[in-house]
PDB file of C-alpha atoms in Angstrom:
ATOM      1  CA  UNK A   1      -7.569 -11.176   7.768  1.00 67.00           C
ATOM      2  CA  UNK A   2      -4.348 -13.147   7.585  1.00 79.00           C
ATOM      3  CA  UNK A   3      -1.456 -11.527   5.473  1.00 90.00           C
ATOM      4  CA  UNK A   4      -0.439 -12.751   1.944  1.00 96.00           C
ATOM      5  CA  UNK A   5       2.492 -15.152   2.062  1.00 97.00           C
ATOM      6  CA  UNK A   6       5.353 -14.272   0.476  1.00 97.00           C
ATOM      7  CA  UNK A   7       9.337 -15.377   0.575  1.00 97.00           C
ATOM      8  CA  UNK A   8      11.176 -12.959   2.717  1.00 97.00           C
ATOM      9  CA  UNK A   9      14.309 -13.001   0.296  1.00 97.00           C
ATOM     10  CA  UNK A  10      15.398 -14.167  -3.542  1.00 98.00           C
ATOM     11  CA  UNK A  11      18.140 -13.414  -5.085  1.00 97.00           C
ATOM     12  CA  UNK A  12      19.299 -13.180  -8.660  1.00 96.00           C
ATOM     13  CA  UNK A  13      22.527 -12.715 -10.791  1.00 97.00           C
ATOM     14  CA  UNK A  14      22.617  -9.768 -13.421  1.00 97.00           C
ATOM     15  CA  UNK A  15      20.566 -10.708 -16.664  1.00 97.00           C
ATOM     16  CA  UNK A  16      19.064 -13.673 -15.064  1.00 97.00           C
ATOM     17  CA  UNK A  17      15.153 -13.791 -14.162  1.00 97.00           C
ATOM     18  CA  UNK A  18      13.622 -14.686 -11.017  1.00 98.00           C
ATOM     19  CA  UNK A  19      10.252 -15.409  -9.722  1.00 98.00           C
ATOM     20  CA  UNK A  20       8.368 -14.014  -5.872  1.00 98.00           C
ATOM     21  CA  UNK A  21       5.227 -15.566  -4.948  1.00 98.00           C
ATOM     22  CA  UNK A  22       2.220 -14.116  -3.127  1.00 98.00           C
ATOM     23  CA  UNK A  23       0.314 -17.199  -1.997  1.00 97.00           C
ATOM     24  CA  UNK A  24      -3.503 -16.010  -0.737  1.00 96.00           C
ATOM     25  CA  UNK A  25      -6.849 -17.958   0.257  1.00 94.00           C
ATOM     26  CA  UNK A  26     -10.332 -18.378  -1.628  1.00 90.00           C
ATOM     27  CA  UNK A  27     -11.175 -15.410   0.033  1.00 94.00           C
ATOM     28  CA  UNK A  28      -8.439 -13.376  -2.052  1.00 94.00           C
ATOM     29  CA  UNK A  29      -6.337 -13.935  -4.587  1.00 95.00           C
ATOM     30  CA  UNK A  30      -8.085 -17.220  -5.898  1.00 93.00           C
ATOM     31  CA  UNK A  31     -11.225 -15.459  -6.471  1.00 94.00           C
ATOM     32  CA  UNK A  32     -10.471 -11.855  -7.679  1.00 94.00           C
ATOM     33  CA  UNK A  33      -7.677 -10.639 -10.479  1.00 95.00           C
ATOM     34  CA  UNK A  34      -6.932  -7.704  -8.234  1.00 96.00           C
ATOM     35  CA  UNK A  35      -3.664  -8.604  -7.641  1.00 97.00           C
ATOM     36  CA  UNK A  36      -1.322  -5.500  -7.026  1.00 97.00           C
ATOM     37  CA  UNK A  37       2.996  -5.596  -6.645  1.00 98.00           C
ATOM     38  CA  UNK A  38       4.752  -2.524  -5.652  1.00 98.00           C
ATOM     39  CA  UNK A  39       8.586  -1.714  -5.749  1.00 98.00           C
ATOM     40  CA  UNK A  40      10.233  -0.046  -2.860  1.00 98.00           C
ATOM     41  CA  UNK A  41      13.734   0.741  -3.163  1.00 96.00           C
ATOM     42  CA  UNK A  42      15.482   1.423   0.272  1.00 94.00           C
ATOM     43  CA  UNK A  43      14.407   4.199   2.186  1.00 93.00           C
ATOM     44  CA  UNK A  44      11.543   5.522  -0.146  1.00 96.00           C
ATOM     45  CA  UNK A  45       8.229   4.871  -1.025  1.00 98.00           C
ATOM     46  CA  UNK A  46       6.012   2.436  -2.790  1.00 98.00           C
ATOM     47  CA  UNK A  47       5.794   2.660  -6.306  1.00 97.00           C
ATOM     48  CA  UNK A  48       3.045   0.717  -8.621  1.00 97.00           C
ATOM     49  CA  UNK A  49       4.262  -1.975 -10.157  1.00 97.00           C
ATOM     50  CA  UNK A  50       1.506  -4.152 -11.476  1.00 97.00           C
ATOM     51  CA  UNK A  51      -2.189  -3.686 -11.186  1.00 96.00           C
ATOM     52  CA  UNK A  52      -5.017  -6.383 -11.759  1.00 96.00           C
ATOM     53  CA  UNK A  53      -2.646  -8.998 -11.906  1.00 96.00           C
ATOM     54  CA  UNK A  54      -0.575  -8.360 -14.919  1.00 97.00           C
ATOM     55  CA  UNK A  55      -1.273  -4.829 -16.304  1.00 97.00           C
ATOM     56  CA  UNK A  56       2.146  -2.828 -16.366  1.00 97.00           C
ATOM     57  CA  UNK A  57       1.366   0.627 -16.278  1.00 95.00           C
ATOM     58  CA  UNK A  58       2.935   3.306 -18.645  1.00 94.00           C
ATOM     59  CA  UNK A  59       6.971   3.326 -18.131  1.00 94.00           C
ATOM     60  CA  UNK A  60       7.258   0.169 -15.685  1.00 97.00           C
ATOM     61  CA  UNK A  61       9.893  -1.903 -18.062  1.00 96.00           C
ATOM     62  CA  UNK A  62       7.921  -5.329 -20.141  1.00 95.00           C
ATOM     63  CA  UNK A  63      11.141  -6.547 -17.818  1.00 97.00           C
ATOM     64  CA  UNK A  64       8.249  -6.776 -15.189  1.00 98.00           C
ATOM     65  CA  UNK A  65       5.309  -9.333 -15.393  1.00 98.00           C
ATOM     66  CA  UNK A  66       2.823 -10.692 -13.285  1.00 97.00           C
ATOM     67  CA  UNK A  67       0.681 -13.895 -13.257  1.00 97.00           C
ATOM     68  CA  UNK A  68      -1.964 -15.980 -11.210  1.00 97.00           C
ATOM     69  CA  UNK A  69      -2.586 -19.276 -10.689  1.00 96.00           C
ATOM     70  CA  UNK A  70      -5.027 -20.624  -7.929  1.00 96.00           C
ATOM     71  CA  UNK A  71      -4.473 -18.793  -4.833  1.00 96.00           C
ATOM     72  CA  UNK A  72      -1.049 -17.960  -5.705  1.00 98.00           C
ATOM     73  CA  UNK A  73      -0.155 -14.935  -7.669  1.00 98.00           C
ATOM     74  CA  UNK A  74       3.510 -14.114  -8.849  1.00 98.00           C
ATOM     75  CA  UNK A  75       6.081 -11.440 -10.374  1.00 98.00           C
ATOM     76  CA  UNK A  76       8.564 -12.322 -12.391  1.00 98.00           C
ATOM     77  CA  UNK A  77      11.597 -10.167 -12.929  1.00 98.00           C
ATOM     78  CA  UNK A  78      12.997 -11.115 -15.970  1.00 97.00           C
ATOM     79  CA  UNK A  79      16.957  -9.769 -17.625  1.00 97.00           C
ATOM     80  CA  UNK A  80      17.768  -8.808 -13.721  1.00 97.00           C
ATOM     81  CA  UNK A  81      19.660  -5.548 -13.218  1.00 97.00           C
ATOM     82  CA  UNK A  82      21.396  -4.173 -10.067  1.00 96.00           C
ATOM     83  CA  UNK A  83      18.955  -1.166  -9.991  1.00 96.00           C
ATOM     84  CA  UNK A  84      15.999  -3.862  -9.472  1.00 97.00           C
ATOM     85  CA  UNK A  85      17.480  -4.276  -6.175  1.00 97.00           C
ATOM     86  CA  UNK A  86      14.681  -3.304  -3.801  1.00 97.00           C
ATOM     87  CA  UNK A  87      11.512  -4.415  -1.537  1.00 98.00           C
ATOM     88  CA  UNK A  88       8.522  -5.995  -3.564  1.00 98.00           C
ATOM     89  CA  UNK A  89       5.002  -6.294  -1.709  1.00 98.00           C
ATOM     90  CA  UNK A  90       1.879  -7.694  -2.922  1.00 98.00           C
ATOM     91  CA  UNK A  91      -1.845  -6.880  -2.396  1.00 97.00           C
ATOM     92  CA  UNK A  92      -4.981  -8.696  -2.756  1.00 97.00           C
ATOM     93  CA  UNK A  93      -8.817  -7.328  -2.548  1.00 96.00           C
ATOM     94  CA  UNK A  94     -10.636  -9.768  -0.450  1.00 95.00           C
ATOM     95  CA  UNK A  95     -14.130 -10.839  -0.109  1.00 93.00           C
ATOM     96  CA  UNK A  96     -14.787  -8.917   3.136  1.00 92.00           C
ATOM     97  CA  UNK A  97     -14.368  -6.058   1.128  1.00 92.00           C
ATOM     98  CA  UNK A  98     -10.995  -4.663   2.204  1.00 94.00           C
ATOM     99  CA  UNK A  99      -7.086  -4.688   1.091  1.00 96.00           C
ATOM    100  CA  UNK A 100      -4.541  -7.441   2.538  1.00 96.00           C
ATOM    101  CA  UNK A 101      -1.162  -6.875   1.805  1.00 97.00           C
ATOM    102  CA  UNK A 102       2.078  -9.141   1.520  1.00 97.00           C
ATOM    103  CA  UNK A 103       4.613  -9.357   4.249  1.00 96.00           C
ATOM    104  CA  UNK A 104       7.286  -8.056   1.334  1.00 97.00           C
ATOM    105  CA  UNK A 105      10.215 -10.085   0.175  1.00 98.00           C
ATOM    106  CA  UNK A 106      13.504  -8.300  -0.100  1.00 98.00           C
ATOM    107  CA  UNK A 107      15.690  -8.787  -3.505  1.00 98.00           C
ATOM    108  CA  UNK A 108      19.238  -8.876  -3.802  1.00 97.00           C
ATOM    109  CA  UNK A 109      21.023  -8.612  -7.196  1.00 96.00           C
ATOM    110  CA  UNK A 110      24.098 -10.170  -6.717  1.00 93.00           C
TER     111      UNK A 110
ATOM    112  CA  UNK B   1       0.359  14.826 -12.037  1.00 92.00           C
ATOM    113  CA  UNK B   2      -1.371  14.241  -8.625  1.00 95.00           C
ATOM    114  CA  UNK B   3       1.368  14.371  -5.885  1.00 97.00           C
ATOM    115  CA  UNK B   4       0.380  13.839  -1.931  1.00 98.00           C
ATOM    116  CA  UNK B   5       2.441  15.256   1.336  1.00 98.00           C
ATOM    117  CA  UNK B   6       1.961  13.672   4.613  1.00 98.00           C
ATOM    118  CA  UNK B   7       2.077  15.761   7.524  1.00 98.00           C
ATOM    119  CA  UNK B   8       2.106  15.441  11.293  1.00 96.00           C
ATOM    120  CA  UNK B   9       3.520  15.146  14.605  1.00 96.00           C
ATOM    121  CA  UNK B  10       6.696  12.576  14.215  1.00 96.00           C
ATOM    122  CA  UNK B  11       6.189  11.565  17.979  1.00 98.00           C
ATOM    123  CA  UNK B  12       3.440  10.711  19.832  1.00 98.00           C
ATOM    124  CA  UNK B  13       2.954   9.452  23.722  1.00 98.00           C
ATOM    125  CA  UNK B  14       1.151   5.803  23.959  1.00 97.00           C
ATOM    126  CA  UNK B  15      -2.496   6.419  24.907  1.00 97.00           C
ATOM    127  CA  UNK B  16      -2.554   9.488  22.666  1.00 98.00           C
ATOM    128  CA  UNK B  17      -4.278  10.207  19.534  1.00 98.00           C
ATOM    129  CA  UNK B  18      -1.665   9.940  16.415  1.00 98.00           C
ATOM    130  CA  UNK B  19      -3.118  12.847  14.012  1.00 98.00           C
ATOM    131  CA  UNK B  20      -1.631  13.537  10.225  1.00 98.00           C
ATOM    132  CA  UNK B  21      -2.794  14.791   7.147  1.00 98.00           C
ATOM    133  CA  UNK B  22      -2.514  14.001   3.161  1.00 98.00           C
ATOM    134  CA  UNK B  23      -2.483  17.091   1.155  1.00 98.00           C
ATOM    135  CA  UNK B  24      -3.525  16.349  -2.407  1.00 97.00           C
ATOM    136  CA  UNK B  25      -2.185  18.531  -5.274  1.00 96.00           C
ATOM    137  CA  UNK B  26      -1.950  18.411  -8.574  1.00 95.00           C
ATOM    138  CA  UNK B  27      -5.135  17.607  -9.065  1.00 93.00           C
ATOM    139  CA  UNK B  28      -8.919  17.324  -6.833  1.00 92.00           C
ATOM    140  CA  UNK B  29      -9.373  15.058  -4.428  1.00 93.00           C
ATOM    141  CA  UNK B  30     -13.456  14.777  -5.354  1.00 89.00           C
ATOM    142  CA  UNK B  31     -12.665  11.598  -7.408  1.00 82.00           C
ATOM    143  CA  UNK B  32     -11.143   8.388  -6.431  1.00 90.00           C
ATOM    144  CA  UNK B  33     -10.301   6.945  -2.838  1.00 95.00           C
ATOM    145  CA  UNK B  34      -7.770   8.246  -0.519  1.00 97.00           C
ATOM    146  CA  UNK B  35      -5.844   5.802   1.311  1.00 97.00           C
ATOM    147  CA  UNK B  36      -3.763   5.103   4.634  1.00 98.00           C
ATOM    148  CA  UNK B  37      -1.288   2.375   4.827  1.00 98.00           C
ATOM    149  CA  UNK B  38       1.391   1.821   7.296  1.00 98.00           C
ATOM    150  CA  UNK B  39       4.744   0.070   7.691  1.00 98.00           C
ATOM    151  CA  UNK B  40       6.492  -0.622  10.510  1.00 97.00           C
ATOM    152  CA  UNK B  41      10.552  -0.590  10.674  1.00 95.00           C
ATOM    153  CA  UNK B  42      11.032  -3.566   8.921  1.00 93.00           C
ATOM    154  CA  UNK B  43       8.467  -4.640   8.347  1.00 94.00           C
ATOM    155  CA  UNK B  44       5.881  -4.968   5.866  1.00 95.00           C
ATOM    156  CA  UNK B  45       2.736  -2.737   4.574  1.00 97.00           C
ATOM    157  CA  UNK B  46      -0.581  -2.954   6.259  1.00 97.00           C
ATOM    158  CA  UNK B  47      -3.777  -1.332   4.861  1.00 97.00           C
ATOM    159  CA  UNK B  48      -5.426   1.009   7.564  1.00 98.00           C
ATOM    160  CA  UNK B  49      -8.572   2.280   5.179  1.00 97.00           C
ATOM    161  CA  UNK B  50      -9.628   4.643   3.037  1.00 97.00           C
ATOM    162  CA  UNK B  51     -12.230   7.319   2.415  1.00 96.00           C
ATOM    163  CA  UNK B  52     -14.346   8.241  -0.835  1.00 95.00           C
ATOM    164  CA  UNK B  53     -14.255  12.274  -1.239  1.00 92.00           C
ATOM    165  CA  UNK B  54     -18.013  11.970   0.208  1.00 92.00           C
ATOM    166  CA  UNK B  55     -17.076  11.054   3.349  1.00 93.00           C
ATOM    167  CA  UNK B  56     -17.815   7.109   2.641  1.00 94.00           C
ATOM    168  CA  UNK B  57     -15.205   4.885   4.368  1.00 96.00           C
ATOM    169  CA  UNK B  58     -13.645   1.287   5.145  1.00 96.00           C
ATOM    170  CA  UNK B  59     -11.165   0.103   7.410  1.00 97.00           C
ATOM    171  CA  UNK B  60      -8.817  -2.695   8.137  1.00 96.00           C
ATOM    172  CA  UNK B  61     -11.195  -4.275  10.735  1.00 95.00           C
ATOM    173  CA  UNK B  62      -8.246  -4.934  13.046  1.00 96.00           C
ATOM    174  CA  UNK B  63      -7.791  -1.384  13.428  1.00 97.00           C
ATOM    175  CA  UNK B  64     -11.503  -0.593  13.057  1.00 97.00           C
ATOM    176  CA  UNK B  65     -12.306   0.615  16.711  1.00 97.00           C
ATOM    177  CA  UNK B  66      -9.266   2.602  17.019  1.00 98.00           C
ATOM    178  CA  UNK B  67      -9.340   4.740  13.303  1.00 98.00           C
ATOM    179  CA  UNK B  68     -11.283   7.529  12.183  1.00 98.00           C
ATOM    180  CA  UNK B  69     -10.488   8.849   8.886  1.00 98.00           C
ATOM    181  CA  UNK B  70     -11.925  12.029   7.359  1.00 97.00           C
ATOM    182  CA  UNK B  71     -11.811  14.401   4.219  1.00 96.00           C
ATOM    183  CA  UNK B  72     -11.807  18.403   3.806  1.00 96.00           C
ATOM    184  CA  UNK B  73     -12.608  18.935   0.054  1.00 94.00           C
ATOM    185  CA  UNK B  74     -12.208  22.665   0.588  1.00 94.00           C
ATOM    186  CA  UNK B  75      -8.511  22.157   1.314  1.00 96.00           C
ATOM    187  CA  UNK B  76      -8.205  18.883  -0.868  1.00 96.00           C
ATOM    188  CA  UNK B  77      -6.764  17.235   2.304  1.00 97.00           C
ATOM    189  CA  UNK B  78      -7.926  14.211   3.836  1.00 98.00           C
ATOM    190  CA  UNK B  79      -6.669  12.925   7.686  1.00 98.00           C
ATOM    191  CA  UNK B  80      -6.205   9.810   9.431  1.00 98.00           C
ATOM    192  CA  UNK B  81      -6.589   9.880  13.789  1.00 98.00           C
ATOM    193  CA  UNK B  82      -5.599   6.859  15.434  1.00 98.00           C
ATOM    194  CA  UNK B  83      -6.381   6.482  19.135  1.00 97.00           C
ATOM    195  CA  UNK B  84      -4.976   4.764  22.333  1.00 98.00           C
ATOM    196  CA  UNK B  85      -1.487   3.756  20.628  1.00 98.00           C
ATOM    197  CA  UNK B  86       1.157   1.985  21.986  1.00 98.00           C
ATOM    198  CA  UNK B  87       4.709   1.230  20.819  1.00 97.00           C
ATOM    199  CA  UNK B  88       3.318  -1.056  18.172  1.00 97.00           C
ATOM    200  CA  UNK B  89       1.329   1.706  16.663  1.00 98.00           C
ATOM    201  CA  UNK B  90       5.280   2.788  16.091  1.00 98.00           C
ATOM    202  CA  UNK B  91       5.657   2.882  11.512  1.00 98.00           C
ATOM    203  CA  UNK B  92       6.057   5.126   8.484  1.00 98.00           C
ATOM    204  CA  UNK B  93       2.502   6.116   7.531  1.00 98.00           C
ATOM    205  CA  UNK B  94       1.515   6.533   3.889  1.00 98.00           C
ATOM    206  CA  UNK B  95      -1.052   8.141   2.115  1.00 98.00           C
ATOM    207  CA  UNK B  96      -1.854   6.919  -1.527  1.00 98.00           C
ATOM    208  CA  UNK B  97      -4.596   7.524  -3.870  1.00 97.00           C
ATOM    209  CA  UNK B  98      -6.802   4.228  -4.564  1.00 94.00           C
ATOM    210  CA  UNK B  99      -8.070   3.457  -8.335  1.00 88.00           C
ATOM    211  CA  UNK B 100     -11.266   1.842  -7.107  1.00 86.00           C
ATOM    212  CA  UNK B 101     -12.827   0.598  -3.650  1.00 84.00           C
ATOM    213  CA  UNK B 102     -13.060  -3.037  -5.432  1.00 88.00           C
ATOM    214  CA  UNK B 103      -9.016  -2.534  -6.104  1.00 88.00           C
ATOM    215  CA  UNK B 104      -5.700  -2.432  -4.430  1.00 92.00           C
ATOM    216  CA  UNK B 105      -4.135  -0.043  -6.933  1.00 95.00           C
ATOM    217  CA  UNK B 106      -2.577   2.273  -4.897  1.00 96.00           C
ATOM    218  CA  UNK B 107      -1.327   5.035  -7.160  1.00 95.00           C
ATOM    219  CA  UNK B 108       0.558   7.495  -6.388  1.00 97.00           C
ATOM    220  CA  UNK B 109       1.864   7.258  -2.915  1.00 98.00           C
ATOM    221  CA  UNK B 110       3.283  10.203  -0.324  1.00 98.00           C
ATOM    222  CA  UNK B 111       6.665   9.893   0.593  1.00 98.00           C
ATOM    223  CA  UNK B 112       5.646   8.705   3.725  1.00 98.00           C
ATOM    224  CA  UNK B 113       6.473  10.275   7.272  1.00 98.00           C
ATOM    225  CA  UNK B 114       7.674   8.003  10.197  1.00 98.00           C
ATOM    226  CA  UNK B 115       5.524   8.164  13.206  1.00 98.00           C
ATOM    227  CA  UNK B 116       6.912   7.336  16.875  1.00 98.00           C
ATOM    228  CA  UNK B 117       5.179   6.144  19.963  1.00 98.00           C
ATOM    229  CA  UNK B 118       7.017   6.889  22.710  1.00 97.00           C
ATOM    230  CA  UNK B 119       6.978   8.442  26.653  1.00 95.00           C
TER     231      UNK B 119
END
């Protein structure tokens, strides 16, 4: 299994929004809505983001949204603030039955 | 809330078995999945598998051969052995609790504990 494709940096001025991609295959994200993103600030853990696509769950900030189209899924970051700064990743469920994550894209708040 | 530990060796010679455990508390571990996933320094996460508290499992089949993972409900604990690594076994593992086996909602994680390969 081949690793999701995703921008290794994006960048982003306070208050503005931007956008990562997780581009997949028919075997992943095209054809399930189990679409993960995780937050890692620098030297800690993953933390849950976004599960099935676009749920938020209970205290992640409606700053935070996720969305699918085709093969690609993204995360949009929207009223950017410096404490955003951090490692996203993205996971699929695939149709051999297991996980494939991202190769994580690193975002700087400028 | 549920909270996991990872524990384990920090260094391990190549050709050796790398050996840790997840200790679950907070809650039981007889419900939901229990999850490995690694990351190499700078790199990104890889899913190494998971176990169901009745000993049902899946791996990453790249890793299949080489991964045994295994669950002591008694001590809500479960343990991940990987054999015959080399330096590119080298990563911070994590242990996470997984919503569903047809998911990738892995929630919450451990703190993770870095793992060397080394002579």
């Amino acid at each position: 299994q081949s690793a999701l494709t995703q921008p290794p940096s994006v960048s982003g001025s306070p208050g503005q929004s931007v956008t990562i991609s997780c581009t997949g295959t028919s075997d992943d994200v095209a054809i399930y809505n189990r679409v993960s993103w995780y937050q890692q600030p620098p030297g800690t853990a993953p933390k849950l983001l976004i599960s099935e696509v676009s749920n938020r769950p209970s205290g992640v900030p409606d700053r935070f949204s996720g969305s699918k189209s085709g093969n690609t899924a993204s995360l949009t970051i929207s009223g950017l603030q410096a404490e955003d700064e951090a490692d996203y990743h993205c996971s699929s469920y695939t149709s051999s039955t297991t996980v494939v994550f991202g190769g994580g894209t690193k975002l700087t708040v400028l | 809330q549920v909270q996991l530990q990872e524990s384990g060796p920090g260094l391990v010679k190549p050709s050796e078995t790398l050996s840790l455990t997840c200790t679950v508390s907070g809650g039981s571990i007889s419900a939901y999945y229990w999850s490995w996933i690694r990351q190499p320094p700078g790199k990104g996460l890889e899913w190494i598998g998971y176990i169901y508290y009745n000993g049902g499992t899946n791996y990453n089949p790249s890793l299949k051969s080489r991964v045994t993972i295994s669950v002591d409900t008694s001590k809500n604990q479960f343990s991940l052995k990987l054999s015959s690594v080399t330096a590119a076994d080298t990563a911070v593992y994590y242990c996470a609790r997984l919503i569903s086996r047809f998911d990738t909602t892995f929630d919450p994680w451990g703190q993770g504990t870095l793992v060397t390969v080394s002579s």
